[in-house]
mmCIF file of C-alpha atoms and ligand atoms in Angstrom:
data_model
loop_
_atom_site.group_PDB
_atom_site.id
_atom_site.type_symbol
_atom_site.label_atom_id
_atom_site.label_comp_id
_atom_site.label_asym_id
_atom_site.label_seq_id
_atom_site.Cartn_x
_atom_site.Cartn_y
_atom_site.Cartn_z
ATOM 1 C CA UNK A 233 -27.219 -27.097 -18.500
ATOM 2 C CA UNK A 234 -25.343 -23.755 -18.076
ATOM 3 C CA UNK A 235 -23.863 -22.402 -21.437
ATOM 4 C CA UNK A 236 -21.114 -22.684 -21.975
ATOM 5 C CA UNK A 237 -20.129 -25.652 -19.392
ATOM 6 C CA UNK A 238 -20.385 -29.071 -19.479
ATOM 7 C CA UNK A 239 -19.164 -31.365 -16.853
ATOM 8 C CA UNK A 240 -17.035 -34.300 -18.132
ATOM 9 C CA UNK A 241 -14.683 -37.563 -17.453
ATOM 10 C CA UNK A 242 -11.091 -36.935 -19.246
ATOM 11 C CA UNK A 243 -10.013 -40.073 -20.812
ATOM 12 C CA UNK A 244 -8.449 -41.355 -17.376
ATOM 13 C CA UNK A 245 -11.883 -41.026 -15.400
ATOM 14 C CA UNK A 246 -11.709 -37.414 -13.742
ATOM 15 C CA UNK A 247 -14.194 -35.297 -13.526
ATOM 16 C CA UNK A 248 -13.483 -31.226 -14.962
ATOM 17 C CA UNK A 249 -15.196 -28.835 -15.854
ATOM 18 C CA UNK A 250 -15.091 -27.995 -19.703
ATOM 19 C CA UNK A 251 -15.774 -23.961 -20.247
ATOM 20 C CA UNK A 252 -16.513 -22.827 -23.724
ATOM 21 C CA UNK A 253 -16.458 -18.841 -24.116
ATOM 22 C CA UNK A 254 -16.690 -15.924 -27.362
ATOM 23 C CA UNK A 255 -14.031 -15.374 -25.989
ATOM 24 C CA UNK A 256 -11.471 -17.889 -24.415
ATOM 25 C CA UNK A 257 -11.966 -21.474 -22.739
ATOM 26 C CA UNK A 258 -10.643 -23.235 -20.346
ATOM 27 C CA UNK A 259 -10.675 -26.779 -18.954
ATOM 28 C CA UNK A 260 -11.061 -27.178 -14.469
ATOM 29 C CA UNK A 261 -10.055 -30.675 -12.481
ATOM 30 C CA UNK A 262 -12.668 -30.946 -9.842
ATOM 31 C CA UNK A 263 -9.789 -32.761 -7.448
ATOM 32 C CA UNK A 264 -7.960 -30.122 -6.795
ATOM 33 C CA UNK A 265 -10.606 -27.449 -8.546
ATOM 34 C CA UNK A 266 -7.187 -26.944 -10.418
ATOM 35 C CA UNK A 267 -7.615 -24.700 -13.082
ATOM 36 C CA UNK A 268 -5.830 -28.025 -15.608
ATOM 37 C CA UNK A 269 -5.862 -25.286 -19.128
ATOM 38 C CA UNK A 270 -6.756 -21.834 -20.228
ATOM 39 C CA UNK A 271 -6.929 -19.698 -23.009
ATOM 40 C CA UNK A 272 -8.011 -16.938 -25.522
ATOM 41 C CA UNK A 273 -9.799 -17.873 -28.416
ATOM 42 C CA UNK A 274 -7.318 -18.063 -31.616
ATOM 43 C CA UNK A 275 -4.624 -17.761 -29.003
ATOM 44 C CA UNK A 276 -1.977 -20.824 -27.961
ATOM 45 C CA UNK A 277 -2.553 -22.064 -24.686
ATOM 46 C CA UNK A 278 -1.744 -19.740 -21.434
ATOM 47 C CA UNK A 279 -0.682 -22.403 -18.889
ATOM 48 C CA UNK A 280 1.915 -24.937 -19.242
ATOM 49 C CA UNK A 281 0.700 -28.833 -18.688
ATOM 50 C CA UNK A 282 3.891 -31.728 -19.028
ATOM 51 C CA UNK A 283 3.195 -34.642 -20.890
ATOM 52 C CA UNK A 284 4.160 -36.358 -18.811
ATOM 53 C CA UNK A 285 1.617 -35.197 -16.222
ATOM 54 C CA UNK A 286 -0.222 -37.432 -13.838
ATOM 55 C CA UNK A 287 -3.588 -37.912 -14.193
ATOM 56 C CA UNK A 288 -5.125 -39.925 -11.483
ATOM 57 C CA UNK A 289 -6.874 -39.159 -7.724
ATOM 58 C CA UNK A 290 -4.677 -38.235 -5.334
ATOM 59 C CA UNK A 291 -1.565 -36.892 -7.602
ATOM 60 C CA UNK A 292 -1.451 -33.510 -7.867
ATOM 61 C CA UNK A 293 -1.356 -32.267 -11.872
ATOM 62 C CA UNK A 294 2.019 -30.743 -13.085
ATOM 63 C CA UNK A 295 0.695 -27.831 -14.919
ATOM 64 C CA UNK A 296 -2.029 -25.633 -14.334
ATOM 65 C CA UNK A 297 -2.752 -24.036 -10.976
ATOM 66 C CA UNK A 298 -2.186 -26.243 -7.897
ATOM 67 C CA UNK A 299 -3.968 -24.981 -5.742
ATOM 68 C CA UNK A 300 -1.251 -25.580 -2.405
ATOM 69 C CA UNK A 301 -3.135 -25.304 0.891
ATOM 70 C CA UNK A 302 -2.661 -25.300 4.637
ATOM 71 C CA UNK A 303 0.476 -25.046 3.876
ATOM 72 C CA UNK A 304 3.932 -24.246 1.352
ATOM 73 C CA UNK A 305 6.394 -26.573 0.404
ATOM 74 C CA UNK A 306 7.094 -29.330 2.891
ATOM 75 C CA UNK A 307 5.241 -29.409 5.916
ATOM 76 C CA UNK A 308 7.253 -27.707 9.102
ATOM 77 C CA UNK A 309 6.606 -30.252 11.184
ATOM 78 C CA UNK A 310 6.228 -33.423 9.667
ATOM 79 C CA UNK A 311 8.691 -34.361 6.291
ATOM 80 C CA UNK A 312 6.496 -37.142 5.108
ATOM 81 C CA UNK A 313 3.109 -34.459 4.828
ATOM 82 C CA UNK A 314 2.283 -33.807 1.216
ATOM 83 C CA UNK A 315 3.842 -31.560 -0.445
ATOM 84 C CA UNK A 316 2.534 -27.966 -0.803
ATOM 85 C CA UNK A 317 -0.469 -29.466 1.581
ATOM 86 C CA UNK A 318 -3.741 -31.482 0.402
ATOM 87 C CA UNK A 319 -6.254 -29.155 -0.675
ATOM 88 C CA UNK A 320 -4.739 -30.299 -4.465
ATOM 89 C CA UNK A 321 -5.549 -33.951 -3.947
ATOM 90 C CA UNK A 322 -8.626 -33.451 -3.199
ATOM 91 C CA UNK A 323 -12.252 -34.218 -4.385
ATOM 92 C CA UNK A 324 -13.697 -30.851 -4.527
ATOM 93 C CA UNK A 325 -17.550 -29.729 -5.202
ATOM 94 C CA UNK A 326 -19.052 -27.857 -7.295
ATOM 95 C CA UNK A 327 -21.123 -25.381 -6.009
ATOM 96 C CA UNK A 328 -21.915 -22.863 -8.494
ATOM 97 C CA UNK A 329 -21.898 -22.037 -11.862
ATOM 98 C CA UNK A 330 -22.871 -19.032 -13.268
ATOM 99 C CA UNK A 331 -23.000 -17.220 -16.712
ATOM 100 C CA UNK A 332 -21.814 -13.236 -16.573
ATOM 101 C CA UNK A 333 -23.273 -10.193 -19.118
ATOM 102 C CA UNK A 334 -19.935 -9.970 -21.034
ATOM 103 C CA UNK A 335 -20.647 -13.343 -21.529
ATOM 104 C CA UNK A 336 -17.224 -14.579 -18.986
ATOM 105 C CA UNK A 337 -18.225 -18.429 -16.719
ATOM 106 C CA UNK A 338 -17.889 -18.335 -13.195
ATOM 107 C CA UNK A 339 -17.382 -21.900 -11.018
ATOM 108 C CA UNK A 340 -17.909 -22.241 -7.673
ATOM 109 C CA UNK A 341 -15.774 -25.197 -6.558
ATOM 110 C CA UNK A 342 -16.144 -25.683 -2.823
ATOM 111 C CA UNK A 343 -13.433 -28.024 -0.414
ATOM 112 C CA UNK A 344 -14.357 -28.944 2.874
ATOM 113 C CA UNK A 345 -12.461 -30.261 6.073
ATOM 114 C CA UNK A 346 -13.440 -33.898 7.024
ATOM 115 C CA UNK A 347 -12.028 -36.068 9.420
ATOM 116 C CA UNK A 348 -9.443 -37.249 6.795
ATOM 117 C CA UNK A 349 -7.269 -33.859 7.140
ATOM 118 C CA UNK A 350 -8.317 -32.939 10.169
ATOM 119 C CA UNK A 351 -5.619 -35.996 10.602
ATOM 120 C CA UNK A 352 -3.012 -34.491 9.354
ATOM 121 C CA UNK A 353 -4.445 -30.763 9.396
ATOM 122 C CA UNK A 354 -5.524 -30.654 13.559
ATOM 123 C CA UNK A 355 -8.644 -27.294 12.813
ATOM 124 C CA UNK A 356 -11.597 -27.232 10.022
ATOM 125 C CA UNK A 357 -12.408 -24.960 7.494
ATOM 126 C CA UNK A 358 -13.562 -24.442 3.645
ATOM 127 C CA UNK A 359 -12.384 -23.604 0.412
ATOM 128 C CA UNK A 360 -14.070 -21.649 -1.682
ATOM 129 C CA UNK A 361 -12.486 -21.160 -5.457
ATOM 130 C CA UNK A 362 -14.385 -18.768 -7.848
ATOM 131 C CA UNK A 363 -12.463 -19.352 -11.049
ATOM 132 C CA UNK A 364 -13.858 -16.686 -14.584
ATOM 133 C CA UNK A 365 -12.774 -17.678 -17.781
ATOM 134 C CA UNK A 366 -12.755 -15.287 -19.858
ATOM 135 C CA UNK A 367 -10.806 -12.327 -21.409
ATOM 136 C CA UNK A 368 -9.044 -12.394 -18.333
ATOM 137 C CA UNK A 369 -8.991 -15.549 -15.887
ATOM 138 C CA UNK A 370 -8.829 -14.307 -13.096
ATOM 139 C CA UNK A 371 -9.367 -17.502 -9.317
ATOM 140 C CA UNK A 372 -9.613 -16.295 -6.362
ATOM 141 C CA UNK A 373 -8.932 -19.037 -3.456
ATOM 142 C CA UNK A 374 -11.524 -17.910 -0.379
ATOM 143 C CA UNK A 375 -10.626 -19.497 3.027
ATOM 144 C CA UNK A 376 -12.744 -19.275 6.316
ATOM 145 C CA UNK A 377 -12.640 -20.688 9.716
ATOM 146 C CA UNK A 378 -14.907 -22.585 10.905
ATOM 147 C CA UNK A 379 -13.776 -24.253 13.669
ATOM 148 C CA UNK A 380 -13.723 -22.738 17.483
ATOM 149 C CA UNK A 381 -9.295 -21.525 17.612
ATOM 150 C CA UNK A 382 -7.645 -19.676 15.349
ATOM 151 C CA UNK A 383 -4.944 -21.030 12.985
ATOM 152 C CA UNK A 384 -2.479 -20.283 10.950
ATOM 153 C CA UNK A 385 -2.161 -21.062 6.766
ATOM 154 C CA UNK A 386 -0.420 -21.035 3.888
ATOM 155 C CA UNK A 387 -1.762 -21.411 0.134
ATOM 156 C CA UNK A 388 -0.185 -20.401 -2.996
ATOM 157 C CA UNK A 389 -1.774 -20.930 -6.757
ATOM 158 C CA UNK A 390 0.958 -22.028 -8.017
ATOM 159 C CA UNK A 391 0.481 -21.164 -11.925
ATOM 160 C CA UNK A 392 2.436 -23.065 -14.721
ATOM 161 C CA UNK A 393 2.867 -20.278 -17.667
ATOM 162 C CA UNK A 394 3.352 -21.985 -20.765
ATOM 163 C CA UNK A 395 6.350 -19.922 -22.629
ATOM 164 C CA UNK A 396 8.456 -20.137 -26.438
ATOM 165 C CA UNK A 397 11.922 -20.428 -24.341
ATOM 166 C CA UNK A 398 12.113 -19.579 -20.916
ATOM 167 C CA UNK A 399 16.331 -18.841 -21.896
ATOM 168 C CA UNK A 400 14.401 -15.657 -23.937
ATOM 169 C CA UNK A 401 12.383 -14.373 -21.106
ATOM 170 C CA UNK A 402 12.136 -11.433 -18.719
ATOM 171 C CA UNK A 403 10.205 -11.300 -15.685
ATOM 172 C CA UNK A 404 9.381 -7.660 -14.485
ATOM 173 C CA UNK A 405 7.615 -6.146 -10.970
ATOM 174 C CA UNK A 406 10.105 -7.953 -8.940
ATOM 175 C CA UNK A 407 12.821 -5.145 -8.169
ATOM 176 C CA UNK A 408 13.992 -3.948 -5.004
ATOM 177 C CA UNK A 409 12.466 -6.895 -3.642
ATOM 178 C CA UNK A 410 14.003 -9.746 -1.083
ATOM 179 C CA UNK A 411 13.713 -13.236 -1.542
ATOM 180 C CA UNK A 412 14.534 -16.101 0.214
ATOM 181 C CA UNK A 413 16.675 -18.663 -2.677
ATOM 182 C CA UNK A 414 15.754 -21.799 -2.653
ATOM 183 C CA UNK A 415 18.967 -23.138 -4.270
ATOM 184 C CA UNK A 416 21.061 -21.195 -1.986
ATOM 185 C CA UNK A 417 19.397 -23.049 1.668
ATOM 186 C CA UNK A 418 17.322 -20.199 1.577
ATOM 187 C CA UNK A 419 19.465 -17.361 1.350
ATOM 188 C CA UNK A 420 17.874 -13.738 1.872
ATOM 189 C CA UNK A 421 18.412 -11.137 -1.204
ATOM 190 C CA UNK A 422 17.208 -8.710 -2.453
ATOM 191 C CA UNK A 423 16.309 -8.574 -6.300
ATOM 192 C CA UNK A 424 18.273 -6.018 -8.768
ATOM 193 C CA UNK A 425 15.950 -3.140 -10.348
ATOM 194 C CA UNK A 426 16.574 -5.512 -14.071
ATOM 195 C CA UNK A 427 13.906 -7.264 -14.879
ATOM 196 C CA UNK A 428 13.947 -10.916 -13.668
ATOM 197 C CA UNK A 429 15.961 -13.912 -16.317
ATOM 198 C CA UNK A 430 16.027 -17.441 -15.962
ATOM 199 C CA UNK A 431 19.430 -18.803 -16.546
ATOM 200 C CA UNK A 432 19.703 -21.614 -14.240
ATOM 201 C CA UNK A 433 17.037 -23.921 -11.729
ATOM 202 C CA UNK A 434 15.540 -20.944 -9.847
ATOM 203 C CA UNK A 435 13.299 -21.554 -7.165
ATOM 204 C CA UNK A 436 12.590 -17.809 -4.929
ATOM 205 C CA UNK A 437 10.433 -16.510 -2.975
ATOM 206 C CA UNK A 438 9.634 -13.374 -2.896
ATOM 207 C CA UNK A 439 8.553 -11.618 0.582
ATOM 208 C CA UNK A 440 6.716 -9.273 1.400
ATOM 209 C CA UNK A 441 5.868 -8.129 -2.454
ATOM 210 C CA UNK A 442 1.972 -6.786 -3.432
ATOM 211 C CA UNK A 443 3.353 -6.399 -7.157
ATOM 212 C CA UNK A 444 1.720 -6.497 -10.566
ATOM 213 C CA UNK A 445 4.570 -9.083 -12.065
ATOM 214 C CA UNK A 446 5.537 -9.031 -16.407
ATOM 215 C CA UNK A 447 6.617 -12.409 -18.436
ATOM 216 C CA UNK A 448 7.920 -10.283 -20.995
ATOM 217 C CA UNK A 449 7.643 -13.485 -23.660
ATOM 218 C CA UNK A 450 9.841 -12.478 -26.827
ATOM 219 C CA UNK A 451 9.048 -16.212 -28.935
ATOM 220 C CA UNK A 452 5.432 -16.477 -28.466
ATOM 221 C CA UNK A 453 5.149 -13.073 -28.663
ATOM 222 C CA UNK A 454 3.135 -11.914 -25.624
ATOM 223 C CA UNK A 455 4.111 -10.513 -22.496
ATOM 224 C CA UNK A 456 1.640 -12.042 -19.564
ATOM 225 C CA UNK A 457 0.506 -10.112 -16.996
ATOM 226 C CA UNK A 458 -0.741 -11.786 -13.517
ATOM 227 C CA UNK A 459 -2.207 -9.076 -11.037
ATOM 228 C CA UNK A 460 -2.935 -10.197 -7.428
ATOM 229 C CA UNK A 461 -4.617 -8.974 -4.469
ATOM 230 C CA UNK A 462 -4.538 -10.803 -0.829
ATOM 231 C CA UNK A 463 -1.125 -11.951 -1.227
ATOM 232 C CA UNK A 464 2.330 -10.832 -0.443
ATOM 233 C CA UNK A 465 4.823 -13.172 -1.629
ATOM 234 C CA UNK A 466 5.173 -14.605 -5.445
ATOM 235 C CA UNK A 467 7.534 -17.543 -6.209
ATOM 236 C CA UNK A 468 9.336 -17.593 -9.774
ATOM 237 C CA UNK A 469 10.430 -20.813 -9.973
ATOM 238 C CA UNK A 470 12.490 -23.485 -13.382
ATOM 239 C CA UNK A 471 13.549 -26.349 -12.472
ATOM 240 C CA UNK A 472 15.872 -26.393 -15.863
ATOM 241 C CA UNK A 473 17.812 -29.207 -16.104
ATOM 242 C CA UNK A 474 19.230 -31.629 -13.312
ATOM 243 C CA UNK A 475 15.415 -31.084 -11.337
ATOM 244 C CA UNK A 476 13.264 -31.924 -14.816
ATOM 245 C CA UNK A 477 15.365 -34.853 -15.227
ATOM 246 C CA UNK A 478 14.917 -35.685 -11.839
ATOM 247 C CA UNK A 479 10.836 -35.405 -11.534
ATOM 248 C CA UNK A 480 9.628 -38.561 -13.448
ATOM 249 C CA UNK A 481 6.391 -36.084 -14.174
ATOM 250 C CA UNK A 482 8.137 -34.177 -16.092
ATOM 251 C CA UNK A 483 9.580 -34.717 -18.723
ATOM 252 C CA UNK A 484 13.132 -34.146 -19.568
ATOM 253 C CA UNK A 485 12.697 -31.363 -22.049
ATOM 254 C CA UNK A 486 9.720 -29.668 -21.191
ATOM 255 C CA UNK A 487 11.556 -27.253 -18.672
ATOM 256 C CA UNK A 488 12.109 -24.673 -21.667
ATOM 257 C CA UNK A 489 8.561 -24.298 -21.973
ATOM 258 C CA UNK A 490 7.447 -23.281 -18.568
ATOM 259 C CA UNK A 491 7.863 -21.104 -16.081
ATOM 260 C CA UNK A 492 6.059 -20.947 -11.863
ATOM 261 C CA UNK A 493 4.804 -17.378 -11.190
ATOM 262 C CA UNK A 494 2.771 -18.024 -7.878
ATOM 263 C CA UNK A 495 0.460 -16.199 -6.384
ATOM 264 C CA UNK A 496 1.353 -17.212 -2.469
ATOM 265 C CA UNK A 497 1.284 -16.274 0.777
ATOM 266 C CA UNK A 498 3.669 -18.453 3.328
ATOM 267 C CA UNK A 499 6.611 -18.267 5.490
ATOM 268 C CA UNK A 500 7.376 -14.790 6.711
ATOM 269 C CA UNK A 501 3.838 -14.061 5.154
ATOM 270 C CA UNK A 502 1.583 -16.926 6.770
ATOM 271 C CA UNK A 503 -1.814 -15.551 7.912
ATOM 272 C CA UNK A 504 -4.155 -15.864 10.790
ATOM 273 C CA UNK A 505 -7.408 -16.839 10.861
ATOM 274 C CA UNK A 506 -9.788 -15.779 13.719
ATOM 275 C CA UNK A 507 -12.691 -18.304 14.433
ATOM 276 C CA UNK A 508 -15.136 -17.488 11.735
ATOM 277 C CA UNK A 509 -13.005 -14.727 9.874
ATOM 278 C CA UNK A 510 -12.350 -15.184 5.705
ATOM 279 C CA UNK A 511 -8.977 -14.423 3.732
ATOM 280 C CA UNK A 512 -9.273 -13.803 -0.120
ATOM 281 C CA UNK A 513 -6.426 -14.504 -2.095
ATOM 282 C CA UNK A 514 -7.032 -13.800 -5.832
ATOM 283 C CA UNK A 515 -5.068 -13.844 -9.506
ATOM 284 C CA UNK A 516 -5.649 -12.028 -12.766
ATOM 285 C CA UNK A 517 -3.682 -12.676 -15.801
ATOM 286 C CA UNK A 518 -4.603 -11.810 -19.449
ATOM 287 C CA UNK A 519 -2.138 -11.250 -22.057
ATOM 288 C CA UNK A 520 -0.900 -8.468 -24.188
ATOM 289 C CA UNK A 521 0.467 -8.795 -27.304
ATOM 290 C CA UNK A 522 4.202 -8.404 -27.612
HETATM 291 O O1 TA6 B 105 6.897 -23.417 -5.823
HETATM 292 C C1 TA6 B 105 8.349 -24.167 -6.113
HETATM 293 C C2 TA6 B 105 7.807 -25.028 -5.677
HETATM 294 O O2 TA6 B 105 8.080 -25.338 -4.157
HETATM 295 C C3 TA6 B 105 9.347 -25.987 -6.259
HETATM 296 O O3 TA6 B 105 10.125 -25.776 -4.707
HETATM 297 C C4 TA6 B 105 8.971 -27.016 -6.079
HETATM 298 O O4 TA6 B 105 8.858 -28.243 -5.552
HETATM 299 C C5 TA6 B 105 6.977 -27.370 -7.284
HETATM 300 O O5 TA6 B 105 7.389 -26.034 -6.354
HETATM 301 C C6 TA6 B 105 6.777 -28.155 -7.405
HETATM 302 O O6 TA6 B 105 6.869 -28.862 -6.008
HETATM 303 P P1 TA6 B 105 5.711 -30.122 -6.425
HETATM 304 O O7 TA6 B 105 5.384 -30.986 -4.863
HETATM 305 O O8 TA6 B 105 4.429 -29.718 -7.077
HETATM 306 O O9 TA6 B 105 6.435 -31.412 -7.344
#
């Protein structure tokens, strides 16, 4: 037993790690290595989780940090394949738990390809997700090509942030960056110099950017800083009213309370790995007073 972490079955019989450190607490489901909650001691939840989320084997949670792998969005050659890939639907194994000297806890979860995954995506891989819970939330997704042939993949840490009112939020860090607007058939646009404001359904794939993004949330009196490495794509998403209503696992009135700033490699930023090659993508998230 390592201090600061215990494993339990939740009320839906899904296994989660409950991490409690002096500075922060979090929960991570073994299914999908899915960080479901994170908050600083004495602070408000940093991650959004829908009150209507599924908590069922084989279904993704609606909130927290879904892992998208080995494709982002729809599978390009098979519309019937699961959205955002397989990784978030499968049970991951606990590889290690360590407590750092600063009291933070690092949980490493692992997913290896199987005959089931190869039937859908014909390559062998090992994924590791290293989650460090402390005064910041650091998530590192490591992909290793264990095939005897190269493969090309997309990946995302599809992070749902809790905000007081998305209509009052501004998002800095993407000025001048080219993006694909998924609300307009992937039309290519360039972000202007102003911080992003959410005034309707927003679903943008920002390309070739390694920038840190900052969510300024005057309602909750905080700034959320999203730093990243090993990622060239950032996705910004809020479903707004109609899309919120269209999602059965998302409350009709929940859309003002969330925004996704996703740490991604997708589309023209998809990655290729040679046999035996490894890649790491990391998101480092912390909160600052407003
Ligand atoms: O990252 C934004 C997005 O691709 C949206 O288009 C929307 O589909 C969202 O992901 C949620 O996808 P999901 O499969 O989790 O419902």
